mmCIF file of C-alpha atoms in Angstrom:
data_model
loop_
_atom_site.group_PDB
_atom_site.id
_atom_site.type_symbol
_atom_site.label_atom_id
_atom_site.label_comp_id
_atom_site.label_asym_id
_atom_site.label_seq_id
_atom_site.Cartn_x
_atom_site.Cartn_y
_atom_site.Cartn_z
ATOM 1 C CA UNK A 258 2.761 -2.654 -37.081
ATOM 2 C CA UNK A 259 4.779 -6.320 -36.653
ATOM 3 C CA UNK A 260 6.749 -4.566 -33.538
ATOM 4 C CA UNK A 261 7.818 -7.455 -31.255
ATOM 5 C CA UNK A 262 10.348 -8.574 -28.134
ATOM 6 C CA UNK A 263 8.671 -6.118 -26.248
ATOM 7 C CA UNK A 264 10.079 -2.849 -28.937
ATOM 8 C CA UNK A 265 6.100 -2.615 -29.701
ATOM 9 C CA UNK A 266 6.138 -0.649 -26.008
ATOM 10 C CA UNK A 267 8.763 1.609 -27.060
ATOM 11 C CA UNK A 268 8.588 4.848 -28.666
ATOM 12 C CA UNK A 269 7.563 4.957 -32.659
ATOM 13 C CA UNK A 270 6.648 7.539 -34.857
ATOM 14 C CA UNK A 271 4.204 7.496 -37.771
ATOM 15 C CA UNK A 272 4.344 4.629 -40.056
ATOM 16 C CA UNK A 273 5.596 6.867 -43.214
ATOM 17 C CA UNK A 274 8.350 8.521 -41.105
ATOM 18 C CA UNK A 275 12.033 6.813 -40.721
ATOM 19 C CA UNK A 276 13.275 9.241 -38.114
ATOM 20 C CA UNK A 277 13.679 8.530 -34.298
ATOM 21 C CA UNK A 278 12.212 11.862 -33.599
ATOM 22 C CA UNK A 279 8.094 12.858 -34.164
ATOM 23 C CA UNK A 280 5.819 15.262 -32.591
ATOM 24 C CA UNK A 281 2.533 14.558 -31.007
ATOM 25 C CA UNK A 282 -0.487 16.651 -31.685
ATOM 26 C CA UNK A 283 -1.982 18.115 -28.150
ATOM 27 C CA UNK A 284 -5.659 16.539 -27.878
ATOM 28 C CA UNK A 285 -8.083 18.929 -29.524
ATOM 29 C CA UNK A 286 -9.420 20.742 -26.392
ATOM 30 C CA UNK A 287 -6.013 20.932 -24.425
ATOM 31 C CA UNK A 288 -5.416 23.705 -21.878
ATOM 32 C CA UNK A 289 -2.425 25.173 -20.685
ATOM 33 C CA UNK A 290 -1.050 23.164 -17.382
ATOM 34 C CA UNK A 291 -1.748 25.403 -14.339
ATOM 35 C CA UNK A 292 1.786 26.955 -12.877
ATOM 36 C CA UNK A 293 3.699 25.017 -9.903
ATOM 37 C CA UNK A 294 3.443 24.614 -7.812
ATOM 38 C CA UNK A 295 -0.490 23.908 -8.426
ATOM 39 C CA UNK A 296 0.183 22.619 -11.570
ATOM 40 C CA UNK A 297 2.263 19.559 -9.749
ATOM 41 C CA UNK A 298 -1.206 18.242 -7.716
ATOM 42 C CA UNK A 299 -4.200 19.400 -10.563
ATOM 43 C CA UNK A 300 -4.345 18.322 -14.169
ATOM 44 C CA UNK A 301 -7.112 19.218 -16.643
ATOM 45 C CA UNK A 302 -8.313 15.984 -17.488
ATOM 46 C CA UNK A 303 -8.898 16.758 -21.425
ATOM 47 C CA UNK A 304 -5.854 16.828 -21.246
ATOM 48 C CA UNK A 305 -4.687 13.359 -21.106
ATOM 49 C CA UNK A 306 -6.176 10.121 -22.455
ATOM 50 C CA UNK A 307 -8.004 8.688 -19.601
ATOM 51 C CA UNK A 308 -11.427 9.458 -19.629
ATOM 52 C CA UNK A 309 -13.958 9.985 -16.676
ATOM 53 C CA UNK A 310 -15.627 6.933 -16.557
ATOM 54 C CA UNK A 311 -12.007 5.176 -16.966
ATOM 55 C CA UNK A 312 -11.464 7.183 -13.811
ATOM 56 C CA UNK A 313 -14.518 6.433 -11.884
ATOM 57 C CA UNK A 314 -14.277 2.858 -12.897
ATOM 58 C CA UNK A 315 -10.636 2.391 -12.091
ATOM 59 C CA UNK A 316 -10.511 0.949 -7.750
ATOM 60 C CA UNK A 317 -6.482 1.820 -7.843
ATOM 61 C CA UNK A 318 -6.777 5.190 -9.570
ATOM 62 C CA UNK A 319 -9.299 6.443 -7.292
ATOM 63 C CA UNK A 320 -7.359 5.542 -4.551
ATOM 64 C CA UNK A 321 -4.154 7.715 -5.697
ATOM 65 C CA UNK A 322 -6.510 10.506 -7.129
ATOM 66 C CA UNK A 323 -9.357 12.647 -6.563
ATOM 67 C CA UNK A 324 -11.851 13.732 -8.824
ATOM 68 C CA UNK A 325 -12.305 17.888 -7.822
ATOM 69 C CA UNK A 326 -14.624 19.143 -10.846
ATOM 70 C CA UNK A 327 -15.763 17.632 -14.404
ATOM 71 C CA UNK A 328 -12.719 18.630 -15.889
ATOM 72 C CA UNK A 329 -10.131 18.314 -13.031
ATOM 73 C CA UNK A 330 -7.581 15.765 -11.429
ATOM 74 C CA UNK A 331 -6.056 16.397 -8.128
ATOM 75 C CA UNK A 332 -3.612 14.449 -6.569
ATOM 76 C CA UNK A 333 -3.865 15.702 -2.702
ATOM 77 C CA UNK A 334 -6.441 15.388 -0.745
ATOM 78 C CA UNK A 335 -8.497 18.496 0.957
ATOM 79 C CA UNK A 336 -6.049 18.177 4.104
ATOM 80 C CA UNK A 337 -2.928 18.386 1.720
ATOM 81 C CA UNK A 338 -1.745 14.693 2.492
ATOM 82 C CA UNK A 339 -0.306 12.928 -0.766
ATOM 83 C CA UNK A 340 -2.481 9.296 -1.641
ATOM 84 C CA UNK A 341 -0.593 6.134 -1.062
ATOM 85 C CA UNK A 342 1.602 7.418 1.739
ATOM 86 C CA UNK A 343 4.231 8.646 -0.619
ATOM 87 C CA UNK A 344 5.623 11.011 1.901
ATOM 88 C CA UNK A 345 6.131 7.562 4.390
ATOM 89 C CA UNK A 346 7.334 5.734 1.802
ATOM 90 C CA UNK A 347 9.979 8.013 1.153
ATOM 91 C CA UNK A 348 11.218 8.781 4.856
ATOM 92 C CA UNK A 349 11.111 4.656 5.099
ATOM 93 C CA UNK A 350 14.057 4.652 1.963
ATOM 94 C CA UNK A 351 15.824 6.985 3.472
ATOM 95 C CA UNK A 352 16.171 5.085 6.678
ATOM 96 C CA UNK A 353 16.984 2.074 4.964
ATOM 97 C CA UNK A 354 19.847 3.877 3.531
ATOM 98 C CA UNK A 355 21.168 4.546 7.191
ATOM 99 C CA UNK A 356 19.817 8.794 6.594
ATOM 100 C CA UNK A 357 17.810 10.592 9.529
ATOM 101 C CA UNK A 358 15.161 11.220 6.926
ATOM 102 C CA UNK A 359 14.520 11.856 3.234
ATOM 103 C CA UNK A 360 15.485 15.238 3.425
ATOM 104 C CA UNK A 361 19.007 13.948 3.333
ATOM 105 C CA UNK A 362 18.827 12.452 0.171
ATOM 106 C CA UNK A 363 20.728 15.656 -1.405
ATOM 107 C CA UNK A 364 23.245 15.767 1.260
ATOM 108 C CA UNK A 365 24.273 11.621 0.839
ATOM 109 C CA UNK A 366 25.016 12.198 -3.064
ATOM 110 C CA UNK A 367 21.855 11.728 -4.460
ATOM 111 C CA UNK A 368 21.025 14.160 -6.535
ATOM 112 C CA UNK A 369 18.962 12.405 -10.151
ATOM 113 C CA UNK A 370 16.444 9.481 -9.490
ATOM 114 C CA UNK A 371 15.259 7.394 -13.004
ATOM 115 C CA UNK A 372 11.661 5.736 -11.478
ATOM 116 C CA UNK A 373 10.918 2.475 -14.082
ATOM 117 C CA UNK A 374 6.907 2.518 -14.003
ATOM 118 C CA UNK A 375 6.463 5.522 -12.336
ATOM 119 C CA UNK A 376 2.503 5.068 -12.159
ATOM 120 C CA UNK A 377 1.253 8.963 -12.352
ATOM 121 C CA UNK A 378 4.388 10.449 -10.990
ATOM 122 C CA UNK A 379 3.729 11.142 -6.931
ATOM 123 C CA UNK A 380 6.980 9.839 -6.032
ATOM 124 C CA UNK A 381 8.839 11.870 -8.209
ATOM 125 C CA UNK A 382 6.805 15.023 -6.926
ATOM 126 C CA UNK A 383 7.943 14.606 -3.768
ATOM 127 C CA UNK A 384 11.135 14.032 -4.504
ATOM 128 C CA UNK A 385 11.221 17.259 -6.472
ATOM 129 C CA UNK A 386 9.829 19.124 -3.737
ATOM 130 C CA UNK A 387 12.961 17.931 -1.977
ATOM 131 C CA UNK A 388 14.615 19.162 -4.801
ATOM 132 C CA UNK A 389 15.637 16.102 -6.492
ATOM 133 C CA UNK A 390 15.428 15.742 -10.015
ATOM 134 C CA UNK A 391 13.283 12.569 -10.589
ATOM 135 C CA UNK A 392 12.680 11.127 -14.121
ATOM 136 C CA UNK A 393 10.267 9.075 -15.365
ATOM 137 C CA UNK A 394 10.029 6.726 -17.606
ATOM 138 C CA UNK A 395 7.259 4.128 -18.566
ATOM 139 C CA UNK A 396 6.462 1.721 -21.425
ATOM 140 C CA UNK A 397 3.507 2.648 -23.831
ATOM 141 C CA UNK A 398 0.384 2.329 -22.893
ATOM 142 C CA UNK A 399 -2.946 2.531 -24.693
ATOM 143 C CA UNK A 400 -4.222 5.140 -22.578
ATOM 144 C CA UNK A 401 -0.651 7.079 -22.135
ATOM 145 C CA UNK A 402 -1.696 7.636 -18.715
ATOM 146 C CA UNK A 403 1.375 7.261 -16.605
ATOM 147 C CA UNK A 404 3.814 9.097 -18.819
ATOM 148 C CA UNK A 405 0.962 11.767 -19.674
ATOM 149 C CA UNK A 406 -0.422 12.681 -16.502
ATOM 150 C CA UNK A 407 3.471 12.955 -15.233
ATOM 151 C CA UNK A 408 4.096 15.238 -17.941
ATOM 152 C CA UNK A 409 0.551 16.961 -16.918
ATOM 153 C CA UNK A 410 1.776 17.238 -13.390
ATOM 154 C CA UNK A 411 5.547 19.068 -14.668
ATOM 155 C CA UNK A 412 7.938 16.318 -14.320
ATOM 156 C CA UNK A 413 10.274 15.167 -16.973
ATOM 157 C CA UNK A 414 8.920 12.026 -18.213
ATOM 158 C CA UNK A 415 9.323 9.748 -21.548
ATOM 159 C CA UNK A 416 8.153 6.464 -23.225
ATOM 160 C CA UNK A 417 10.796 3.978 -23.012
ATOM 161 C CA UNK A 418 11.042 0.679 -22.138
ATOM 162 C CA UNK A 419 14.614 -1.550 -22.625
ATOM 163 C CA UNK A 420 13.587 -5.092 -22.917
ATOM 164 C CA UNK A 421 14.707 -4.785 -26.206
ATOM 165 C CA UNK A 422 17.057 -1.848 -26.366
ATOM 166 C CA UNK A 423 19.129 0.512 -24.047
ATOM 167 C CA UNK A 424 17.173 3.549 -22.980
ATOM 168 C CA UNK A 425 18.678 6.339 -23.722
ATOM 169 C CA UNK A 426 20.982 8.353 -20.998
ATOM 170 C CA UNK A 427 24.672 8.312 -20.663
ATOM 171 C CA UNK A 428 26.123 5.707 -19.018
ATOM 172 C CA UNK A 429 26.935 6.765 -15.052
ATOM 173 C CA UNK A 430 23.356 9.607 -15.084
ATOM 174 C CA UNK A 431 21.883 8.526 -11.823
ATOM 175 C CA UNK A 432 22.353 8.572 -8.598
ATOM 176 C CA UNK A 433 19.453 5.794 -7.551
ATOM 177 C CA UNK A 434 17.004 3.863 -9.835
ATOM 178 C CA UNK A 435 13.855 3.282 -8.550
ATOM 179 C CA UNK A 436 11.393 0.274 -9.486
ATOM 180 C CA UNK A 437 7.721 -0.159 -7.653
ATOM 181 C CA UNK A 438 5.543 -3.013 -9.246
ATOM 182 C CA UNK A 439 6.940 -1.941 -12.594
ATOM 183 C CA UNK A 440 6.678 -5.578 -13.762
ATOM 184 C CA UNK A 441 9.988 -6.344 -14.772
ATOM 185 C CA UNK A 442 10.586 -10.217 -14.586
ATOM 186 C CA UNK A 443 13.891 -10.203 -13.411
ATOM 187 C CA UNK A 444 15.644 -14.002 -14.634
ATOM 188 C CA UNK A 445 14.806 -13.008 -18.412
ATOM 189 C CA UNK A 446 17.941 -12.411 -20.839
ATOM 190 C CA UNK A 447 20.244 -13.632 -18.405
ATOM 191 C CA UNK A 448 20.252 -10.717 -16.230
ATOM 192 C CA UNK A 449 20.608 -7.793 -18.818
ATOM 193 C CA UNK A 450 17.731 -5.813 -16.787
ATOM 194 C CA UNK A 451 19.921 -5.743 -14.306
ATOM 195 C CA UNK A 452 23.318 -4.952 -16.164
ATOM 196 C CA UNK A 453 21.382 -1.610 -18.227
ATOM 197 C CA UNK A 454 21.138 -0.330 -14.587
ATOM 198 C CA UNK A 455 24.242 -0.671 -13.407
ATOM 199 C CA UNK A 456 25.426 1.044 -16.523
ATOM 200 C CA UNK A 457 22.681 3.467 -15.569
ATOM 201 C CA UNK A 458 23.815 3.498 -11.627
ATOM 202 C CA UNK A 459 26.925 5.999 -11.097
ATOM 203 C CA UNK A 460 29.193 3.991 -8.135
ATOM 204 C CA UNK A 461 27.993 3.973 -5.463
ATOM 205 C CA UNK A 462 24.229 4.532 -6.220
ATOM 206 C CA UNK A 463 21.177 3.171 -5.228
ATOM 207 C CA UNK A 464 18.821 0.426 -6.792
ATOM 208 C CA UNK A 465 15.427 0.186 -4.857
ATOM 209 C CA UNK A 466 12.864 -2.269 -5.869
ATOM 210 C CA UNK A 467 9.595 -2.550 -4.079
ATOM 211 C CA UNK A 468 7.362 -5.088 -5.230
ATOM 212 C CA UNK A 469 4.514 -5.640 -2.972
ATOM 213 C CA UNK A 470 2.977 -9.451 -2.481
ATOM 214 C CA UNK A 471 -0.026 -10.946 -1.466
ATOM 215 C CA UNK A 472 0.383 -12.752 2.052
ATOM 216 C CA UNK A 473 -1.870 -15.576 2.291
ATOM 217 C CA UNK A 474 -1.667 -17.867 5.420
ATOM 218 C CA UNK A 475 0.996 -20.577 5.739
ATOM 219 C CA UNK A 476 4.482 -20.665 3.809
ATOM 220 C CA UNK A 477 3.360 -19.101 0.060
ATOM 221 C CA UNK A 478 4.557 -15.815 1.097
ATOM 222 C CA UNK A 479 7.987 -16.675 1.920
ATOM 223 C CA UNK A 480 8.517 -18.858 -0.894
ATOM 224 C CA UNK A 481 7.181 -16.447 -3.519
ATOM 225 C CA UNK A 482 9.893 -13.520 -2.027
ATOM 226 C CA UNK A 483 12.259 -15.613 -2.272
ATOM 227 C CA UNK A 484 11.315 -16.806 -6.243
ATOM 228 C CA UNK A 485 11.465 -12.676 -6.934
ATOM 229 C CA UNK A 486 15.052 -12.767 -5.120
ATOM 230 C CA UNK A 487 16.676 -15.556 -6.345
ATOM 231 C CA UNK A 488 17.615 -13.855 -9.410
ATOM 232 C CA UNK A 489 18.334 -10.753 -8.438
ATOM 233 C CA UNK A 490 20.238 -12.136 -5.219
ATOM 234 C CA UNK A 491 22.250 -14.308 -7.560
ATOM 235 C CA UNK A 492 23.152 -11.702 -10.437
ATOM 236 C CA UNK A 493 23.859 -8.378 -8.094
ATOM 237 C CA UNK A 494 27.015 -10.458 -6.629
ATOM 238 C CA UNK A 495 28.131 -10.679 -10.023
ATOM 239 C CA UNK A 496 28.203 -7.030 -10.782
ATOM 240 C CA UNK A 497 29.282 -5.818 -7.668
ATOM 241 C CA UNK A 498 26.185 -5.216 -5.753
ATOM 242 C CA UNK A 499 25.160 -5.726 -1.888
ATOM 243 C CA UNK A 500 22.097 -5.833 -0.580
ATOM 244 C CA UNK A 501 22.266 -3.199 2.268
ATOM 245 C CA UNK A 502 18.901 -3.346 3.788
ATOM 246 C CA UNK A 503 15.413 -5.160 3.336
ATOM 247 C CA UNK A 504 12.197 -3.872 5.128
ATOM 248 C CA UNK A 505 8.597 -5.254 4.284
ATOM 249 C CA UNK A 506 8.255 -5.406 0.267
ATOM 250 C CA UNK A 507 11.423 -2.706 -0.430
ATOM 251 C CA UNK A 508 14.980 -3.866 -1.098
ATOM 252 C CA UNK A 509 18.049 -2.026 -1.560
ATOM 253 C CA UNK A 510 21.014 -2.191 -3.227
ATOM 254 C CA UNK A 511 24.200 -0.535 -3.537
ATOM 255 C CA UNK A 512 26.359 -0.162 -6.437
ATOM 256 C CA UNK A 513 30.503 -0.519 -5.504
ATOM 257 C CA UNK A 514 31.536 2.565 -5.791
ATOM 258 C CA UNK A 515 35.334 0.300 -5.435
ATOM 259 C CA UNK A 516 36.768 0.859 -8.977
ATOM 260 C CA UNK A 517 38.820 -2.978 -8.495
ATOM 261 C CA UNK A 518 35.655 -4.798 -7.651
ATOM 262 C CA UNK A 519 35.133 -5.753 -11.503
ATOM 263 C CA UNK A 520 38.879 -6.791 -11.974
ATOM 264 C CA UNK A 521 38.453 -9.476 -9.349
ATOM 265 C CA UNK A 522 35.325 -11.220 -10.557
ATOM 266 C CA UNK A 523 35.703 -14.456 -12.222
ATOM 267 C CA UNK A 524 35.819 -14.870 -16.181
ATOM 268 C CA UNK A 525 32.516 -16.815 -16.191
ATOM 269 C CA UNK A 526 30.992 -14.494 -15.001
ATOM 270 C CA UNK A 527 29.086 -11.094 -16.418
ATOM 271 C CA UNK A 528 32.414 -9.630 -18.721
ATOM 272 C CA UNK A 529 33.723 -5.708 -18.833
ATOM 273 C CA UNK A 530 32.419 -4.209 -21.845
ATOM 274 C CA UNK A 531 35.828 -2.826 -23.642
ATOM 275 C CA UNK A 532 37.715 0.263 -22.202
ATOM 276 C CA UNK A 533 36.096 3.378 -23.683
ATOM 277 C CA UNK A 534 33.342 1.841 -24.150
ATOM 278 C CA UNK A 535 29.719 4.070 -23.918
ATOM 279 C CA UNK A 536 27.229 3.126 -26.832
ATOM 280 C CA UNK A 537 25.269 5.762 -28.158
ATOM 281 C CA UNK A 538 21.390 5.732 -27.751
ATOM 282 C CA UNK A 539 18.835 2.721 -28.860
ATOM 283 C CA UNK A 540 21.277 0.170 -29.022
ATOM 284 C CA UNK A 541 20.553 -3.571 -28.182
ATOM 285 C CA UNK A 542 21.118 -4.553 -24.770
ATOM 286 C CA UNK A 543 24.699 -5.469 -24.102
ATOM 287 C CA UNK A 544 25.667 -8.827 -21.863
ATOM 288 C CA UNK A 545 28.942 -6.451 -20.764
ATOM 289 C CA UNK A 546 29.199 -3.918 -17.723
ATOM 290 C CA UNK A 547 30.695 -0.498 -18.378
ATOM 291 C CA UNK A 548 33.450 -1.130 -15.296
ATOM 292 C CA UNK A 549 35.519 1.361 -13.890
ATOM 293 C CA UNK A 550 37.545 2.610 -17.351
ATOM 294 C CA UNK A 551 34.938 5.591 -17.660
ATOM 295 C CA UNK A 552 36.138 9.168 -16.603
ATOM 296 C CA UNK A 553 32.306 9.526 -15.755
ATOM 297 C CA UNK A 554 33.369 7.114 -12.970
ATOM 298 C CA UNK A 555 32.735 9.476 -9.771
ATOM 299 C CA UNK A 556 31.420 7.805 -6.698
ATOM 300 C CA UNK A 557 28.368 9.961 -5.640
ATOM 301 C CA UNK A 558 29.884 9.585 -2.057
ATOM 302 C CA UNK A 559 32.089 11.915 -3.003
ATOM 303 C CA UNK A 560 29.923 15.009 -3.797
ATOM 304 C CA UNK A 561 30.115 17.972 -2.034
ATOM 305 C CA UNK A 562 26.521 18.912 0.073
ATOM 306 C CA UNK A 563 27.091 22.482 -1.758
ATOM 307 C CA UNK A 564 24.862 22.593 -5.193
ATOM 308 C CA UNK A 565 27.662 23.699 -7.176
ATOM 309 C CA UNK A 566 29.539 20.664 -8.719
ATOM 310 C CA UNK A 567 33.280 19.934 -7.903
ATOM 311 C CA UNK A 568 36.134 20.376 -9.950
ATOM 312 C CA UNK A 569 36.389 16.665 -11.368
ATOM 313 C CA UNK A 570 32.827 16.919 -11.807
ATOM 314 C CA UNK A 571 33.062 20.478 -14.025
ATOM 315 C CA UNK A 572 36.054 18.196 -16.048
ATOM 316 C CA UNK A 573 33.268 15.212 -16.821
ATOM 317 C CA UNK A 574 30.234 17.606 -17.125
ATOM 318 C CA UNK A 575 31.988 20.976 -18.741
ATOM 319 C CA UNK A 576 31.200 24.069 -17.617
ATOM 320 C CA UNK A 577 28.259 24.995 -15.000
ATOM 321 C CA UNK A 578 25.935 27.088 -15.628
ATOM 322 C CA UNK A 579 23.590 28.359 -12.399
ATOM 323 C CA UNK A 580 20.274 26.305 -12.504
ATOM 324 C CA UNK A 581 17.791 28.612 -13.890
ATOM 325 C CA UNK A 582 14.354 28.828 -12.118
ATOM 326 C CA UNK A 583 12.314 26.509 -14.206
ATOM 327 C CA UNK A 584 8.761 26.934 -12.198
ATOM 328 C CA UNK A 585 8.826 30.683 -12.829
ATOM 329 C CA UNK A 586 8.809 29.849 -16.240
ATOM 330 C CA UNK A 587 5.263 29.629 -18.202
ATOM 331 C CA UNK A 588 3.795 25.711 -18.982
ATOM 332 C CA UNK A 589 5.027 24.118 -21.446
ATOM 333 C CA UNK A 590 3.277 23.644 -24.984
ATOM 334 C CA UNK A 591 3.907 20.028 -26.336
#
């Protein structure tokens, strides 16, 4: 369709249609989604685009999923143990963060997770069993599958992609972003990657990256982690970042959640975008960083354990409503 600079993985309705919004037709045989929480771990596999012999022919799939019938998906095995050592994986953030265990995500102010890539959504299951909300969001794909099967599984998920464009939240919506092997090459566009998350981040929030690299013998692995850090290293300092703790393949950073960090950097380096600034949705990338001039500028430090948001919070946010009990509710037909 002559889409290019990376907007051909983006969302797109039909050719003939000039709005940003379009419906997709459920495949012909699609079933309703089983109810949580069995619903989370087994898909009907009409139901997405990847076929069986994709499946069976797929080494990495196989190892994240098991194949229960003809026309299932599961993504436990018989002993209840998620693939890939999510569960670990998660407990090992959490003590990189300086928490007991991952558990006490809630309880250190993180509350919303967007996961770049997320693969077919098992670490944003778990994190919703620890009742985080966890987004997804994924580039398009032939096959659909990672945003698909999340959707499958019950957990919020979009096409998006911003090499090209913002995605579209408010600025200040999450508490951590999370990035495993999602393929982002990090010294392109002169670090705006890395400036749409901070103006994703809210202060004090969480970046974790986990990129995982082969180790052959000798020096190569040393000098290829530090080719994936070098940019990132050199570009976080410029937007207030610190890198608070490094353990095998997974980094971490931290947002300042210190509203004069940004007045004190130098003027050739990355600008403030201009007070009240907050573009709406699907605009370009901007080379600016949203600052501290935005009411929605709340360290997430400073939330209270109880679910019930604070008073400044109910002043950015509006009135709370109690959190209705989505799982009781029947699947959703999209």
């Amino acid at each position: 369709l002559g889409f290019k600079d990376g907007e051909e993985f983006d969302r797109h309705c039909e050719v003939s249609s000039q709005g940003k919004f379009c419906l997709l037709r459920p495949p012909k045989d699609y079933k309703i989604p089983l109810r949580w929480p069995a619903g989370r771990d087994v898909i009907w596999t009409g139901n997405v685009k990847i076929t069986k012999d994709q499946f069976l022919s797929s080494g990495s799939i196989t190892k994240r999923m098991m194949l229960l019938e003809e026309n299932q998906i599961a993504f436990h095995s018989q002993d209840g143990l998620i693939f890939d050592g999510v569960k670990d994986y998660s407990r090992q953030i959490a003590e990189m963060m300086g928490l007991g265990s991952d558990s006490e995500f809630f309880q250190a102010g993180v509350r919303t997770v967007l996961d770049i890539g997320c693969g077919f959504g098992s670490f944003g299951a778990h994190l919703v069993s620890l009742k985080l909300t966890a987004l997804c969001v994924a580039a398009y794909e032939a096959t659909g599958s990672q945003v698909q099967i999340a959707l499958e599984r019950g957990l919020p998920a979009m096409i998006g992609n911003f090499i090209s464009r913002q995605l579209p939240y408010p600025s200040l919506s999450f508490d951590m972003v999370h990035c495993a092997q999602c393929g982002i090459v990090w010294d392109k566009k002169e670090g705006m990657f890395l400036i749409e998350f901070d103006r994703l981040l809210k202060p004090g929030g969480y970046f974790v990256i986990t990129s995982p690299i082969s180790k052959p013998p000798g020096r190569a692995t040393s000098s290829k982690k530090r080719s994936m850090l070098t940019p990132l290293a050199q570009f976080t300092e410029n937007i207030c970042w610190s890198l608070i703790a490094q353990q095998d393949e997974t980094f971490i950073w931290q947002k300042t959640a210190d509203a004069h960090c940004y007045s004190s950097l130098k003027k050739n380096e990355v600008p403030l975008c201009e007070e009240g600034y907050d573009t709406p949705y699907y605009q370009t990338l901007m080379p600016c960083i949203i600052g501290a001039s935005s009411k929605r500028w709340i360290p997430i430090q400073n939330k209270s354990s109880s679910p019930d948001l604070s008073s400044v919070e109910l002043e950015v946010h509006g009135k709370y409503c109690s959190t209705p009990n989505y799982f009781s509710l029947p699947a959703p037909m999209f």
